Tab-separated table of C-alpha atoms in Angstrom:
chain	number	residue	atom	x	y	z
A	1	UNK	CA	109.750	198.814	63.593
A	2	UNK	CA	111.964	196.550	65.663
A	3	UNK	CA	111.733	193.920	62.387
A	4	UNK	CA	112.341	196.762	59.806
A	5	UNK	CA	115.279	197.863	61.759
A	6	UNK	CA	116.738	194.259	61.572
A	7	UNK	CA	115.875	194.055	57.873
A	8	UNK	CA	118.836	193.141	55.667
A	9	UNK	CA	118.063	196.408	53.608
A	10	UNK	CA	118.027	198.574	56.548
A	11	UNK	CA	121.798	199.128	56.895
A	12	UNK	CA	122.259	200.034	53.010
A	13	UNK	CA	119.343	202.208	53.169
A	14	UNK	CA	120.817	204.485	56.072
A	15	UNK	CA	124.261	204.232	54.092
A	16	UNK	CA	122.451	205.673	51.196
A	17	UNK	CA	120.621	208.408	53.329
A	18	UNK	CA	123.622	209.513	54.846
A	19	UNK	CA	125.483	210.203	51.713
A	20	UNK	CA	122.472	212.259	50.366
A	21	UNK	CA	123.888	215.468	51.731
A	22	UNK	CA	127.151	214.849	49.699
A	23	UNK	CA	125.142	214.163	46.548
A	24	UNK	CA	123.112	217.293	46.810
A	25	UNK	CA	126.189	219.347	47.532
A	26	UNK	CA	127.955	217.519	44.245
A	27	UNK	CA	124.776	218.358	42.060
A	28	UNK	CA	124.546	221.848	43.217
A	29	UNK	CA	128.383	222.623	42.685
A	30	UNK	CA	127.951	221.130	39.275
A	31	UNK	CA	124.810	223.484	38.480
A	32	UNK	CA	125.960	226.709	39.986
A	33	UNK	CA	123.430	226.455	42.697
A	34	UNK	CA	125.923	227.307	45.648
A	35	UNK	CA	125.434	231.128	45.362
A	36	UNK	CA	127.806	233.954	44.606
A	37	UNK	CA	130.509	232.203	46.684
A	38	UNK	CA	130.409	228.395	45.958
A	39	UNK	CA	133.700	227.539	47.925
A	40	UNK	CA	132.370	229.079	51.028
A	41	UNK	CA	128.921	227.303	50.907
A	42	UNK	CA	130.811	224.132	50.410
A	43	UNK	CA	133.137	224.737	53.779
A	44	UNK	CA	129.997	225.855	55.720
A	45	UNK	CA	127.627	222.998	54.385
A	46	UNK	CA	130.160	220.302	55.264
A	47	UNK	CA	130.734	221.793	58.641
A	48	UNK	CA	127.081	221.882	59.254
A	49	UNK	CA	126.464	218.330	58.178
A	50	UNK	CA	129.283	217.339	60.242
A	51	UNK	CA	127.609	218.762	63.285
A	52	UNK	CA	124.125	217.264	62.232
A	53	UNK	CA	125.695	213.873	61.937
A	54	UNK	CA	127.146	214.126	65.233
A	55	UNK	CA	123.773	215.161	66.776
A	56	UNK	CA	122.343	212.354	65.149
A	57	UNK	CA	124.866	209.721	66.655
A	58	UNK	CA	124.713	211.088	69.851
A	59	UNK	CA	120.774	210.669	69.734
A	60	UNK	CA	121.231	206.940	69.045
A	61	UNK	CA	121.666	205.751	72.753
A	62	UNK	CA	118.893	208.140	74.228
A	63	UNK	CA	116.445	206.932	71.605
A	64	UNK	CA	117.428	203.252	71.993
A	65	UNK	CA	116.771	203.401	75.735
A	66	UNK	CA	113.752	205.754	75.879
A	67	UNK	CA	111.932	203.761	73.294
A	68	UNK	CA	113.111	200.253	74.395
A	69	UNK	CA	114.696	199.671	70.710
A	70	UNK	CA	117.902	198.275	71.348
A	71	UNK	CA	118.089	197.345	67.387
A	72	UNK	CA	119.208	201.128	66.969
A	73	UNK	CA	122.537	200.481	68.169
A	74	UNK	CA	123.513	198.424	65.190
A	75	UNK	CA	123.639	201.769	62.995
A	76	UNK	CA	125.627	203.628	65.630
A	77	UNK	CA	129.196	202.676	64.115
A	78	UNK	CA	128.133	203.783	60.661
A	79	UNK	CA	126.561	207.187	61.863
A	80	UNK	CA	129.878	207.683	63.634
A	81	UNK	CA	131.918	206.970	60.646
A	82	UNK	CA	129.860	209.406	58.754
A	83	UNK	CA	130.558	212.124	61.444
A	84	UNK	CA	134.348	211.778	60.577
A	85	UNK	CA	133.539	211.483	56.825
A	86	UNK	CA	131.908	214.937	56.633
A	87	UNK	CA	134.414	216.162	58.976
A	88	UNK	CA	137.147	215.204	56.716
A	89	UNK	CA	135.233	216.682	53.955
A	90	UNK	CA	134.885	220.109	55.760
A	91	UNK	CA	138.695	220.060	56.314
A	92	UNK	CA	139.344	219.250	52.865
A	93	UNK	CA	137.182	222.035	51.586
A	94	UNK	CA	138.955	224.396	53.725
A	95	UNK	CA	142.339	223.236	52.999
A	96	UNK	CA	141.414	223.444	49.099
A	97	UNK	CA	139.523	226.465	48.688
A	98	UNK	CA	140.624	228.741	51.186
A	99	UNK	CA	144.335	227.482	51.335
A	100	UNK	CA	145.049	226.109	47.858
A	101	UNK	CA	146.404	222.940	49.649
A	102	UNK	CA	149.574	224.843	50.869
A	103	UNK	CA	150.331	222.832	54.150
A	104	UNK	CA	152.888	225.660	55.304
A	105	UNK	CA	149.876	228.216	55.264
A	106	UNK	CA	147.380	225.816	56.798
A	107	UNK	CA	149.627	225.089	59.711
A	108	UNK	CA	150.270	228.917	60.217
A	109	UNK	CA	146.631	229.289	59.766
A	110	UNK	CA	146.051	226.810	62.524
A	111	UNK	CA	148.258	228.363	64.778
A	112	UNK	CA	146.936	231.809	64.414
A	113	UNK	CA	143.233	231.043	64.399
A	114	UNK	CA	141.782	229.538	67.554
A	115	UNK	CA	138.624	228.252	65.865
A	116	UNK	CA	140.869	226.329	63.213
A	117	UNK	CA	142.889	225.030	65.898
A	118	UNK	CA	139.978	223.593	67.899
A	119	UNK	CA	138.249	222.303	64.699
A	120	UNK	CA	141.473	220.449	63.943
A	121	UNK	CA	141.527	218.670	67.525
A	122	UNK	CA	138.011	217.703	66.910
A	123	UNK	CA	138.749	216.193	63.957
A	124	UNK	CA	142.017	214.618	65.412
A	125	UNK	CA	139.614	213.091	68.254
A	126	UNK	CA	137.340	211.670	65.183
A	127	UNK	CA	140.185	210.100	63.513
A	128	UNK	CA	141.273	208.104	66.713
A	129	UNK	CA	137.836	207.179	67.320
A	130	UNK	CA	137.149	206.220	63.544
A	131	UNK	CA	140.497	204.130	63.647
A	132	UNK	CA	139.241	202.258	66.775
A	133	UNK	CA	135.609	201.608	65.678
A	134	UNK	CA	136.206	197.975	64.165
A	135	UNK	CA	135.834	194.828	65.866
A	136	UNK	CA	139.558	194.083	66.020
A	137	UNK	CA	140.316	197.287	67.865
A	138	UNK	CA	137.504	196.381	70.434
A	139	UNK	CA	139.087	192.981	71.042
A	140	UNK	CA	142.478	194.650	71.286
A	141	UNK	CA	141.860	197.454	73.769
A	142	UNK	CA	139.138	195.211	75.609
A	143	UNK	CA	135.426	196.369	76.338
A	144	UNK	CA	135.966	198.589	79.228
A	145	UNK	CA	138.957	200.527	77.743
A	146	UNK	CA	137.431	200.885	74.172
A	147	UNK	CA	134.263	202.233	75.853
A	148	UNK	CA	136.386	204.776	77.763
A	149	UNK	CA	138.307	205.943	74.958
A	150	UNK	CA	135.093	206.438	72.765
A	151	UNK	CA	133.417	208.718	75.431
A	152	UNK	CA	135.906	211.191	73.744
A	153	UNK	CA	132.865	211.826	71.501
A	154	UNK	CA	131.841	213.938	74.272
A	155	UNK	CA	134.790	216.020	73.924
A	156	UNK	CA	134.410	216.322	70.156
A	157	UNK	CA	131.007	217.479	70.790
A	158	UNK	CA	132.252	220.404	73.052
A	159	UNK	CA	135.224	221.265	70.698
A	160	UNK	CA	132.625	221.343	67.599
A	161	UNK	CA	130.314	223.979	69.432
A	162	UNK	CA	133.417	226.108	70.403
A	163	UNK	CA	134.687	225.866	66.785
A	164	UNK	CA	131.367	226.922	65.490
A	165	UNK	CA	131.081	229.799	68.217
A	166	UNK	CA	134.407	231.272	67.363
A	167	UNK	CA	133.673	230.920	63.660
A	168	UNK	CA	130.391	232.793	64.215
A	169	UNK	CA	131.856	235.243	66.555
A	170	UNK	CA	133.327	237.702	63.683
A	171	UNK	CA	129.810	238.068	62.152
A	172	UNK	CA	127.982	238.182	65.755
A	173	UNK	CA	125.378	235.755	64.425
A	174	UNK	CA	124.993	232.997	66.883
A	175	UNK	CA	121.469	231.679	66.444
A	176	UNK	CA	122.511	228.327	64.989
A	177	UNK	CA	125.256	227.796	67.248
A	178	UNK	CA	122.796	228.184	70.052
A	179	UNK	CA	120.590	225.783	68.456
A	180	UNK	CA	123.213	222.840	67.699
A	181	UNK	CA	124.666	223.788	71.743
A	182	UNK	CA	121.182	223.265	73.065
A	183	UNK	CA	120.679	219.823	71.083
A	184	UNK	CA	123.932	218.586	72.414
A	185	UNK	CA	123.477	219.891	75.739
A	186	UNK	CA	120.092	218.066	75.882
A	187	UNK	CA	121.622	214.536	74.362
A	188	UNK	CA	124.654	214.928	76.822
A	189	UNK	CA	122.518	216.007	79.991
A	190	UNK	CA	120.258	213.196	79.334
A	191	UNK	CA	123.609	210.637	79.841
A	192	UNK	CA	124.520	212.295	82.894
A	193	UNK	CA	120.820	212.091	84.283
A	194	UNK	CA	120.395	208.450	83.447
A	195	UNK	CA	123.925	207.719	84.813
A	196	UNK	CA	122.905	209.439	88.182
A	197	UNK	CA	119.460	207.861	88.219
A	198	UNK	CA	120.787	204.163	87.211
A	199	UNK	CA	120.711	201.891	90.203
A	200	UNK	CA	123.895	200.351	91.467
A	201	UNK	CA	124.772	196.750	89.973
A	202	UNK	CA	123.238	194.153	91.908
A	203	UNK	CA	121.013	196.526	94.005
A	204	UNK	CA	118.197	196.885	91.457
A	205	UNK	CA	116.821	195.776	88.316
A	206	UNK	CA	114.186	196.504	85.856
A	207	UNK	CA	110.526	195.501	85.997
A	208	UNK	CA	111.735	192.223	84.073
A	209	UNK	CA	114.663	191.390	86.249
A	210	UNK	CA	117.217	192.821	83.772
A	211	UNK	CA	119.893	195.286	85.097
A	212	UNK	CA	119.917	198.558	83.650
A	213	UNK	CA	121.931	198.988	80.296
A	214	UNK	CA	125.431	199.698	81.339
A	215	UNK	CA	127.687	202.176	79.381
A	216	UNK	CA	126.348	205.093	77.485
A	217	UNK	CA	128.702	205.913	74.439
């Protein structure tokens, strides 16, 4: 498995897999397979895939630690950028199909409806994380400051669930909200548990004599 994750084709394969939802949506739209309200279907689907990508990127660190597979970390940046990519598609779908790209109407709608406001805040944070995800930004900020900044992904997770909850509140349909909230709670709760049980630097080591992994973005 570790050799496969390090294979030169591994990253291109993950990239293609991450694009498959977009390909499916384009094909479904072109062949009239999105139901009676294709605009709403596209808005909801892009939002769903943003949440799924967010769950996936937050699952990388627990999987890396629990399976002792550090090679998984090489995909985290790409997956994080796909969270932003699908978030932008979600925003563009709303701005186009619901608002006709009328900026004044969009701004009024953001101010009027809390779930759109928190969704916009989440996307702004994602834009900040995406814009500082490259090596030059890491060097400019320094490792500790960069890592602290990128813990804002936890705030993104909270805002995304709140956005989804308020959006579904009008229909009193919270089954999917509860599912995503539970997944994100497990992924974030694991980080709290892991940080709590991690031995202090210099006081304890792993059985092989190496320190416990530092930092849980």
